[in-house]
Coordinates of C-alpha atoms and ligand atoms in Angstrom, one line a residue:
X24 CA 60.0 101.5 92.7
X25 CA 62.8 100.2 94.9
X26 CA 63.9 102.5 97.6
X27 CA 67.7 102.7 97.3
X28 CA 68.3 105.0 100.2
X29 CA 70.8 103.7 102.7
X30 CA 69.0 102.3 105.7
X31 CA 71.9 101.5 108.1
X32 CA 75.1 103.1 109.1
X33 CA 76.9 100.2 107.4
X34 CA 75.2 101.0 104.1
X35 CA 76.0 104.7 104.5
X36 CA 79.6 103.9 105.1
X37 CA 79.7 101.6 102.0
X38 CA 78.1 104.3 99.9
X39 CA 80.6 106.9 101.0
X40 CA 83.5 104.5 100.3
X41 CA 82.1 103.8 96.8
X42 CA 82.3 107.5 95.8
X43 CA 85.8 108.8 96.5
X44 CA 88.5 107.9 94.0
X45 CA 91.2 109.9 95.9
X46 CA 90.8 108.1 99.2
X47 CA 94.3 106.7 99.2
X48 CA 96.1 110.1 98.9
X49 CA 95.9 110.9 102.6
X50 CA 95.0 107.5 104.0
X51 CA 96.3 106.1 107.3
X52 CA 96.9 102.4 106.3
X53 CA 97.3 99.8 108.9
X54 CA 99.3 96.7 107.9
X55 CA 98.0 93.4 109.3
X56 CA 100.3 90.4 109.3
X57 CA 97.4 88.0 109.5
X58 CA 99.1 85.0 111.3
X59 CA 100.1 87.3 114.2
X60 CA 97.1 89.6 114.6
X61 CA 94.2 87.7 116.3
X62 CA 93.5 84.0 116.5
X63 CA 89.7 83.2 116.5
X64 CA 89.8 79.4 116.6
X65 CA 92.6 79.0 119.1
X66 CA 95.1 77.0 117.0
X67 CA 97.9 79.5 117.7
X68 CA 97.7 81.1 114.2
X69 CA 96.0 84.4 113.6
X70 CA 93.1 84.1 111.0
X71 CA 90.6 86.1 109.1
X72 CA 87.7 85.6 111.6
X73 CA 90.2 87.0 114.2
X74 CA 90.6 90.1 112.1
X75 CA 86.9 90.5 111.6
X76 CA 86.4 90.3 115.4
X77 CA 88.9 93.1 115.9
X78 CA 87.4 95.6 113.4
X79 CA 85.9 97.7 116.2
X80 CA 89.5 98.1 117.5
X81 CA 90.6 99.3 114.1
X82 CA 87.7 101.7 113.8
X83 CA 88.4 103.1 117.2
X84 CA 92.1 103.5 116.3
X85 CA 90.9 105.6 113.4
X86 CA 92.7 104.0 110.4
X87 CA 91.3 104.5 106.9
X88 CA 92.4 101.2 105.4
X89 CA 94.0 97.9 106.1
X90 CA 96.8 96.4 104.1
X91 CA 96.6 92.6 104.6
X92 CA 99.9 90.7 104.1
X93 CA 99.5 87.3 102.2
X94 CA 96.6 85.1 103.4
X95 CA 96.8 82.7 100.5
X96 CA 97.4 78.9 100.9
X97 CA 101.1 78.6 101.7
X98 CA 103.6 76.2 103.3
X99 CA 105.1 79.4 105.0
X100 CA 108.6 79.0 103.7
X101 CA 108.6 82.8 103.7
X102 CA 105.8 83.9 106.0
X103 CA 103.1 83.5 103.2
X104 CA 105.1 85.2 100.5
X105 CA 105.3 81.7 99.0
X106 CA 101.9 81.5 97.4
X107 CA 100.4 78.1 96.4
X108 CA 97.2 79.5 94.9
X109 CA 96.6 83.2 94.3
X110 CA 92.9 82.9 94.3
X111 CA 92.1 81.2 97.6
X112 CA 92.5 81.6 101.3
X113 CA 94.9 79.5 103.4
X114 CA 92.6 76.9 105.2
X115 CA 94.6 77.7 108.3
X116 CA 93.4 81.3 108.1
X117 CA 89.8 80.7 107.0
X118 CA 87.7 80.4 103.8
X119 CA 86.7 82.7 100.9
X120 CA 83.4 83.1 102.8
X121 CA 85.4 84.4 105.8
X122 CA 87.2 86.7 103.5
X123 CA 83.9 88.1 102.1
X124 CA 82.6 88.6 105.6
X125 CA 85.7 90.4 106.6
X126 CA 85.5 92.8 103.6
X127 CA 81.9 93.5 104.2
X128 CA 82.6 94.2 107.9
X129 CA 85.6 96.5 107.1
X130 CA 83.6 98.5 104.6
X131 CA 80.6 98.7 107.0
X132 CA 83.1 100.4 109.4
X133 CA 84.3 102.7 106.7
X134 CA 87.7 100.9 106.4
X135 CA 89.1 100.0 103.0
X136 CA 91.2 96.9 102.2
X137 CA 94.4 96.6 100.3
X138 CA 95.7 93.0 99.7
X139 CA 99.3 91.9 99.1
X140 CA 100.0 90.5 95.7
X141 CA 103.1 88.5 95.1
X142 CA 103.9 88.4 91.3
X143 CA 107.6 87.9 91.2
X144 CA 107.5 84.3 92.4
X145 CA 105.0 81.6 93.2
X146 CA 105.6 78.8 95.8
X147 CA 107.2 75.6 94.7
X148 CA 103.9 73.9 95.6
X149 CA 101.9 76.0 93.0
X150 CA 100.4 73.7 90.4
X151 CA 102.3 75.5 87.7
X152 CA 105.7 74.7 89.3
X153 CA 104.8 71.1 90.0
X154 CA 103.8 70.8 86.3
X155 CA 107.1 72.5 85.3
X156 CA 109.1 70.0 87.3
X157 CA 107.2 67.1 85.8
X158 CA 107.6 68.5 82.2
X159 CA 110.7 68.2 80.0
X160 CA 113.2 70.9 79.3
X161 CA 111.9 73.4 76.7
X162 CA 108.3 72.7 77.5
X163 CA 105.6 75.3 77.8
X164 CA 105.2 74.4 81.4
X165 CA 108.8 75.3 82.1
X166 CA 108.5 78.5 80.2
X167 CA 106.3 79.9 83.0
X168 CA 109.4 80.0 85.2
X169 CA 113.1 80.7 84.7
X170 CA 114.8 77.4 84.0
X171 CA 118.4 77.3 82.7
X172 CA 120.8 74.5 81.8
X173 CA 123.6 73.9 84.3
X174 CA 127.1 75.1 83.7
X175 CA 130.6 73.6 84.0
X176 CA 132.1 70.7 82.0
X177 CA 129.3 68.2 83.0
X178 CA 126.5 70.8 83.4
X179 CA 126.2 70.2 87.2
X180 CA 127.2 73.7 88.2
X181 CA 124.6 76.5 88.7
X182 CA 124.2 78.7 85.6
X183 CA 125.8 81.6 87.5
X184 CA 127.1 82.5 90.9
X185 CA 124.1 84.7 91.8
X186 CA 123.1 84.8 95.4
X187 CA 119.5 84.7 96.7
X188 CA 118.3 87.6 98.9
X189 CA 118.0 85.1 101.8
X190 CA 121.6 83.8 101.3
X191 CA 122.9 80.8 99.4
X192 CA 122.7 80.3 95.6
X193 CA 119.8 81.8 93.6
X194 CA 119.7 78.6 91.5
X195 CA 118.3 75.3 92.6
X196 CA 118.8 72.0 90.6
X197 CA 115.6 70.7 88.9
X198 CA 117.1 67.2 88.9
X199 CA 117.5 66.8 85.1
X200 CA 120.5 69.1 84.4
X201 CA 118.4 72.2 84.6
X202 CA 118.3 74.8 87.4
X203 CA 115.6 77.3 88.2
X204 CA 116.0 80.8 89.5
X205 CA 114.8 82.0 92.9
X206 CA 115.8 85.5 94.0
X207 CA 114.4 84.6 97.4
X208 CA 114.0 81.1 99.0
X209 CA 114.3 77.9 96.9
X210 CA 110.6 77.4 97.7
X211 CA 109.9 80.7 95.8
X212 CA 110.7 80.0 92.1
X213 CA 110.7 83.2 90.0
X214 CA 108.0 83.5 87.4
X215 CA 108.8 84.4 83.8
X216 CA 107.0 87.7 83.1
X217 CA 107.9 87.5 79.4
X218 CA 105.3 84.6 79.2
X219 CA 101.9 85.8 78.1
X220 CA 100.1 83.2 80.2
X221 CA 101.7 84.4 83.4
X222 CA 100.7 87.9 82.6
X223 CA 97.1 87.0 81.8
X224 CA 96.8 84.9 84.9
X225 CA 97.8 87.8 87.1
X226 CA 95.2 90.0 85.4
X227 CA 92.6 87.3 86.3
X228 CA 93.8 87.3 89.9
X229 CA 93.6 91.1 90.1
X230 CA 90.0 91.0 88.9
X231 CA 89.2 88.1 91.2
X232 CA 90.0 90.1 94.3
X233 CA 88.7 93.4 92.9
X234 CA 85.4 91.7 92.2
X235 CA 85.3 90.6 95.8
X236 CA 85.4 94.2 96.9
X237 CA 89.2 94.7 97.5
X238 CA 90.1 98.4 97.2
X239 CA 93.7 98.0 96.2
X240 CA 96.9 96.0 96.0
X241 CA 100.4 96.2 97.6
X242 CA 102.7 94.8 95.0
X243 CA 105.6 92.7 96.4
X244 CA 109.1 93.3 94.9
X245 CA 107.4 95.3 92.1
X246 CA 110.8 96.1 90.7
X247 CA 111.9 92.5 90.1
X248 CA 109.4 91.0 87.6
X249 CA 111.2 91.7 84.3
X250 CA 114.5 90.0 83.8
X251 CA 117.1 89.6 81.1
X252 CA 118.7 86.2 81.3
X253 CA 120.5 86.3 78.0
X254 CA 123.5 84.0 78.0
X255 CA 126.3 84.4 79.1
X256 CA 125.0 85.6 82.5
X257 CA 126.9 88.3 84.3
X258 CA 128.7 87.4 87.6
X259 CA 127.4 88.3 91.0
X260 CA 130.1 90.9 91.4
X261 CA 129.2 92.5 88.1
X262 CA 125.6 92.7 89.2
X263 CA 126.6 94.3 92.5
X264 CA 128.6 96.9 90.5
X265 CA 125.5 97.6 88.4
X266 CA 123.4 98.1 91.5
X267 CA 123.4 101.9 91.1
X268 CA 122.6 101.7 87.4
X269 CA 119.5 103.7 86.8
X270 CA 118.9 103.3 83.1
X271 CA 116.7 100.2 83.4
X272 CA 119.5 97.9 82.0
X273 CA 120.2 95.9 85.2
X274 CA 119.4 92.2 84.3
X275 CA 117.3 91.7 87.4
X276 CA 116.0 94.9 88.9
X277 CA 114.0 97.9 87.8
X278 CA 114.0 97.1 84.1
X279 CA 112.2 99.1 81.4
X280 CA 109.7 96.3 80.5
X281 CA 108.0 96.8 83.9
X282 CA 106.2 99.9 82.5
X283 CA 104.4 97.7 80.0
X284 CA 103.4 95.1 82.6
X285 CA 102.0 97.7 84.9
X286 CA 100.2 99.5 82.1
X287 CA 98.2 96.3 81.7
X288 CA 97.5 96.2 85.4
X289 CA 96.4 99.9 85.3
X290 CA 93.9 99.1 82.6
X291 CA 92.4 96.4 85.0
X292 CA 92.3 98.8 88.0
X293 CA 90.5 101.4 85.8
X294 CA 87.8 98.9 84.9
X295 CA 86.5 99.6 88.5
X296 CA 84.7 102.6 90.0
X297 CA 86.4 103.9 92.0
X298 CA 89.6 102.6 90.3
X299 CA 91.5 100.1 92.4
X300 CA 94.7 101.5 93.7
X301 CA 98.2 99.9 94.0
X302 CA 101.3 100.7 95.9
X303 CA 104.7 99.3 94.8
X304 CA 107.2 97.8 97.1
X305 CA 110.3 98.8 95.1
X306 CA 113.6 99.1 96.8
X307 CA 115.1 101.2 94.0
X308 CA 117.1 104.4 93.9
X309 CA 114.8 107.2 95.1
X310 CA 115.3 108.9 91.7
X311 CA 113.7 105.8 90.0
X312 CA 110.8 105.5 92.3
X313 CA 108.6 107.8 90.3
X314 CA 108.1 105.2 87.5
X315 CA 106.0 103.0 89.7
X316 CA 104.1 106.0 91.1
X317 CA 103.0 107.3 87.7
X318 CA 99.2 107.3 87.1
X319 CA 99.9 105.1 84.0
X320 CA 101.6 102.6 86.3
X321 CA 100.8 101.4 89.9
X322 CA 100.1 105.0 91.0
X323 CA 101.9 104.9 94.3
X324 CA 105.3 103.6 95.6
X325 CA 106.6 103.1 99.0
X326 CA 109.3 105.5 100.1
X327 CA 111.4 103.7 102.7
X328 CA 113.6 106.8 103.3
X329 CA 112.4 107.6 106.8
X330 CA 112.5 104.0 107.7
X331 CA 116.2 104.0 106.8
X332 CA 117.0 107.3 108.4
X333 CA 118.5 108.0 111.8
X334 CA 116.5 110.2 114.2
X335 CA 118.1 113.3 112.9
X336 CA 116.6 116.6 111.9
X337 CA 118.7 117.2 108.8
X338 CA 118.1 113.7 107.5
X339 CA 114.3 114.0 108.0
X340 CA 114.1 117.4 106.4
X341 CA 116.0 116.4 103.3
X342 CA 113.8 113.3 102.9
X343 CA 110.6 115.2 103.3
X344 CA 111.7 117.8 100.7
X345 CA 112.9 115.2 98.2
X346 CA 109.7 113.2 98.4
X347 CA 107.4 116.2 98.2
X348 CA 109.3 117.3 95.0
X349 CA 109.0 113.8 93.6
X350 CA 105.2 113.5 94.0
X351 CA 104.8 117.0 92.5
X352 CA 106.3 115.4 89.3
X353 CA 104.2 112.2 89.3
X354 CA 101.0 113.5 90.7
X355 CA 101.0 110.7 93.2
X356 CA 100.9 111.1 96.9
X357 CA 103.6 110.3 99.5
X358 CA 103.9 107.1 101.4
X359 CA 105.5 107.4 104.8
X360 CA 106.6 104.3 106.8
X361 CA 108.7 103.6 109.8
X362 CA 107.9 99.9 110.5
X363 CA 106.7 96.8 108.6
X364 CA 107.1 93.0 108.8
X365 CA 110.6 93.1 107.3
X366 CA 112.5 95.5 109.6
X367 CA 113.3 96.0 113.3
X368 CA 110.4 97.8 114.9
X369 CA 111.1 101.6 115.1
X370 CA 110.6 101.8 118.9
X371 CA 113.6 99.5 119.2
X372 CA 115.6 100.9 116.2
X373 CA 115.6 104.4 117.7
X374 CA 116.9 103.1 121.0
X375 CA 120.1 101.9 119.3
X376 CA 123.2 103.9 118.4
X377 CA 123.0 105.6 115.0
X378 CA 124.4 103.6 112.1
X379 CA 127.2 105.6 110.5
X380 CA 125.7 106.4 107.2
X381 CA 125.0 102.9 105.9
X382 CA 121.7 103.3 104.1
X383 CA 119.3 100.5 104.7
X384 CA 121.4 99.2 107.6
X385 CA 119.6 100.8 110.5
X386 CA 119.2 98.3 113.3
X387 CA 120.7 95.6 111.2
X388 CA 124.0 95.7 113.0
X389 CA 122.1 95.1 116.2
X390 CA 120.1 92.3 114.7
X391 CA 123.2 90.5 113.6
X392 CA 124.1 90.1 117.2
X393 CA 120.7 88.9 118.2
X394 CA 120.1 92.2 120.0
X395 CA 122.0 92.3 123.4
X396 CA 120.0 94.4 125.8
X397 CA 123.1 96.3 126.9
X398 CA 123.1 98.1 123.5
X399 CA 119.5 99.2 123.7
X400 CA 118.0 102.3 125.4
X401 CA 114.4 101.2 125.2
X402 CA 112.9 104.3 126.9
X403 CA 114.7 106.6 124.4
X404 CA 113.6 104.4 121.5
X405 CA 110.0 104.6 122.4
X406 CA 110.2 108.4 123.1
X407 CA 111.8 109.0 119.7
X408 CA 109.4 106.6 118.0
X409 CA 106.4 108.5 119.3
X410 CA 107.9 111.8 118.3
X411 CA 108.8 110.5 114.8
X412 CA 105.3 109.0 114.3
X413 CA 103.5 112.2 115.3
X414 CA 105.7 114.1 112.8
X415 CA 104.9 111.6 110.1
X416 CA 101.2 111.8 110.7
X417 CA 101.3 115.5 110.0
X418 CA 103.0 115.1 106.7
X419 CA 101.1 115.3 103.4
X420 CA 100.5 111.9 101.9
X421 CA 99.5 108.5 103.2
X422 CA 101.0 106.9 106.4
X423 CA 101.6 103.2 106.5
X424 CA 101.4 101.8 110.1
X425 CA 102.4 98.3 111.1
X426 CA 100.3 96.3 113.6
X427 CA 101.6 96.8 117.1
X428 CA 103.4 100.1 116.5
X429 CA 100.3 101.8 117.9
X430 CA 101.3 100.1 121.2
X431 CA 104.9 101.2 121.0
X432 CA 105.7 97.5 120.8
X433 CA 109.5 96.8 120.8
X434 CA 111.2 94.1 118.7
X435 CA 111.4 90.7 120.4
X436 CA 115.1 90.0 120.2
X437 CA 115.5 86.8 122.2
X438 CA 113.4 84.3 120.3
X439 CA 115.1 80.9 120.8
X440 CA 116.7 79.6 117.6
X441 CA 114.6 76.4 117.7
X442 CA 111.4 78.6 117.4
X443 CA 112.5 80.9 114.6
X444 CA 110.7 80.8 111.3
X445 CA 112.3 83.3 108.9
X446 CA 114.3 81.8 106.0
X447 CA 116.8 84.5 106.5
X448 CA 117.8 82.8 109.7
X449 CA 118.1 79.4 108.2
X450 CA 119.9 80.4 105.1
X451 CA 122.5 82.5 106.9
X452 CA 123.2 80.3 109.8
X453 CA 124.5 82.3 112.8
X454 CA 124.7 85.5 110.8
X455 CA 121.3 87.1 110.7
X456 CA 118.5 86.3 113.1
X457 CA 115.9 87.4 110.6
X458 CA 112.5 89.1 110.9
X459 CA 110.6 87.0 113.4
X460 CA 111.1 89.6 116.2
X461 CA 108.6 92.0 114.6
X462 CA 106.1 89.3 113.8
X463 CA 105.3 88.0 117.3
X464 CA 101.6 87.8 117.9
X465 CA 100.0 90.9 119.3
X466 CA 99.2 91.2 123.0
X467 CA 95.5 92.1 123.5
X468 CA 95.2 91.5 127.3
X469 CA 97.6 92.0 130.2
X470 CA 97.5 88.3 131.1
X471 CA 95.9 85.0 130.1
X472 CA 96.6 82.7 127.2
X473 CA 98.9 84.3 124.7
X474 CA 97.9 87.7 126.1
X475 CA 94.5 87.5 124.4
X476 CA 95.8 86.7 121.0
X477 CA 94.1 83.3 121.0
X478 CA 92.9 80.6 123.3
X479 CA 95.8 78.3 123.0
X480 CA 99.3 79.8 122.6
X481 CA 101.0 81.7 119.8
X482 CA 103.0 80.4 116.9
X483 CA 106.0 82.6 117.9
X484 CA 106.8 82.9 121.6
X485 CA 105.6 86.1 123.3
X486 CA 107.9 87.5 126.1
X487 CA 106.6 87.9 129.7
X488 CA 106.8 91.7 129.4
X489 CA 104.3 91.7 126.5
X490 CA 101.3 92.2 128.8
X491 CA 102.5 95.8 129.7
X492 CA 102.2 96.7 126.0
X493 CA 98.7 95.1 125.6
X494 CA 95.7 96.9 124.2
X495 CA 94.0 96.3 127.6
X496 CA 96.9 97.9 129.6
X497 CA 97.3 100.8 127.2
X498 CA 93.6 101.4 126.8
X499 CA 93.5 102.1 130.5
X500 CA 96.4 104.5 130.5
X501 CA 95.6 108.0 129.0
X502 CA 99.3 108.6 128.4
X503 CA 99.9 105.4 126.5
X504 CA 101.1 105.1 122.9
X505 CA 97.8 103.7 121.9
X506 CA 96.0 106.8 123.1
X507 CA 98.5 109.0 121.3
X508 CA 97.8 107.2 118.0
X509 CA 94.1 107.4 118.5
X510 CA 94.2 111.1 119.3
X511 CA 96.6 111.9 116.4
X512 CA 94.6 109.8 113.9
X513 CA 91.4 111.5 114.9
X514 CA 92.9 114.9 114.5
X515 CA 94.6 113.9 111.2
X516 CA 91.1 113.5 109.6
X517 CA 90.8 117.3 109.7
X518 CA 94.2 117.7 108.1
X519 CA 93.4 117.7 104.4
X520 CA 94.9 119.6 101.6
X521 CA 97.6 119.6 98.9
X522 CA 100.8 117.7 99.0
X523 CA 102.6 120.6 100.4
X524 CA 104.0 122.0 103.6
X525 CA 105.8 125.2 104.6
X526 CA 108.9 125.0 106.7
X527 CA 109.2 127.6 109.5
X528 CA 112.4 128.5 111.2
X529 CA 112.4 128.3 115.0
X530 CA 113.2 131.8 116.5
X531 CA 116.1 130.3 118.5
X532 CA 117.7 129.5 115.2
X533 CA 118.1 125.8 116.4
X534 CA 118.9 123.5 113.5
X535 CA 117.6 120.5 115.2
X536 CA 114.0 121.6 115.4
X537 CA 111.7 120.8 112.5
X538 CA 108.7 123.0 112.4
X539 CA 106.2 123.1 109.5
X540 CA 102.8 124.4 108.7
X541 CA 100.1 122.7 106.7
X542 CA 97.0 124.3 105.0
X543 CA 94.5 125.5 107.6
X544 CA 97.0 126.8 110.1
X545 CA 98.2 123.3 111.3
X546 CA 101.6 123.2 112.7
X547 CA 103.9 120.3 113.7
X548 CA 107.1 120.9 115.6
X549 CA 109.7 118.3 116.6
X550 CA 112.7 118.8 118.8
X551 CA 115.5 116.5 117.7
X552 CA 118.0 118.3 120.0
X553 CA 119.1 117.6 123.5
X554 CA 117.6 120.6 125.4
X555 CA 114.0 121.9 125.5
X556 CA 112.9 124.8 123.2
X557 CA 110.1 127.3 123.3
X558 CA 106.8 126.4 121.6
X559 CA 105.4 128.7 119.0
X560 CA 102.1 130.4 119.6
X561 CA 99.0 128.4 119.1
X562 CA 96.6 125.9 120.6
X563 CA 98.4 122.7 121.5
X564 CA 96.4 119.8 120.1
X565 CA 98.6 116.9 121.0
X566 CA 102.1 116.1 122.1
X567 CA 104.2 112.9 121.9
X568 CA 105.5 113.5 125.5
X569 CA 104.5 115.9 128.3
X570 CA 105.7 119.5 127.9
X571 CA 108.2 120.8 130.4
X572 CA 107.1 124.1 131.9
X573 CA 105.3 124.9 128.6
X574 CA 108.5 124.1 126.6
X575 CA 109.0 121.3 124.0
X576 CA 111.5 118.8 125.5
X577 CA 114.1 116.8 123.7
X578 CA 112.8 114.0 121.3
X579 CA 109.2 115.4 121.4
X580 CA 106.7 116.5 118.7
X581 CA 103.7 118.8 119.3
X582 CA 100.9 119.7 117.0
X583 CA 99.4 123.2 117.2
X584 CA 96.7 125.1 115.5
X585 CA 96.2 128.8 115.0
Ligands
NOJ619 C1 109.1 91.5 100.4 C2 108.2 91.1 101.5 O1 107.9 92.2 102.2 C3 109.1 90.1 102.3 O2 108.5 89.8 103.5 C4 109.3 88.9 101.4 O3 110.2 88.0 102.1 C5 109.9 89.3 100.1 N1 109.3 90.4 99.5 C6 109.8 88.1 99.1 O4 108.5 87.9 98.7
CA620 CA1 93.6 80.4 114.0

């Protein structure tokens, strides 16, 4: 008889991971933007062996899972969200064998892996799109995408005045009187999800990665796949007016047919034990988010509400309440996030003046100007970021962290125009600087080539002050942001329990203090106000900044027990 008992810690970890179908509910998930994480072969681009080499760092940090942004073959017209082949690894990042090695090493360290899946559009280099361009109008090859005849007297005008999310027209001429739709860059033609072959191919892709041990999927623009392109097309202004429509009838976003698409995905996820999980990136009205989070659909959906909020007690409280109520309806779990590869890092955002009530615009005004230093209070930004993160890590639900935030890394605002990569910058010349500032390769060491990122430079320039935020510098400083994250993530492991919290009222009656209790006597208290307040009774477990004479200072969070 074969002895099937685990013989090594790695096997034990893998066995534990294999058992828990609910692991995602309270997971701390660390997002890796692979080209900017760690470069093992010294070509200036982060790669999969680089990630594998840094797994001990992730394990020490204490995250439960990694979400890996696209690592597929890509010309990088949009940072890898332009996928040439959904079932391979970009040769610049490694091989499928490197991928397998990375998965095994992550699992051996007790860390799960979520990969990004980009179903709304392929790249223009995908073999399907090349075939579509080479095939005639009306062909099966063209039906996999969204081609349309040109408009105007001689058919040379785009079919509508729709704008792409990165600026400019959403239609690109195919060269034979037809145009194809691209909601994002022209190198990202939108796929036709009414086409059975497209649907089946994605099911094959999901199985391909699930079979390789992937634990889940982050679904890019999950609310965009289904479209109604019935002629005549509505105008851009009409679509803008329909933005708040929540009955599933907008021609481009959040349509009813998505339920059917994701029900098919769910059936694939449930073929596995434990079932594979998914989290939807869906920038929809908060009241519509539940559709994607249903157990019959993707199961979880990002809530970007805190990411959009100012550092304000009332805003935070309302957001927490709304989301807890929402998951009570769906049976999902919450998804808290302050930073990702698309937004200004929160250590910088919180150092900027509040945006006056423009949802989704936090930090954008500053970005438009390329970020003049005079508008930024960096120390305040970091202090608030640490307080906000500690609050978030005490909330019920999963916490999505973006690489570098554990270092309190600020946005890099002054990347020279010639070195920028984001299509947002190129398609809105002089208007938006884009997202490169949060994608600069991580500093691992205080000095040396690209601050330890790799042996020969970094694909986006790192500023001279990066060394002070390096893993090496912060590892040596017990008061660093890195140590705060490590402590909080370790303590969080003890914080289990239902999707609930109980608000407490501070005895001083201060409205700008948020104090809540979790099962087991855990308490988190954040002072959003200007002056210090008394701490409640209890053992202080961790604070985001030093206490002042035993009191909780401005812009500080403390965790207590008992
Ligand atoms: C959302 C991704 O997060 C972003 O980086 C990308 O540009 C768009 N989707 C298009 O894929
Ligand atoms: Ca490399």
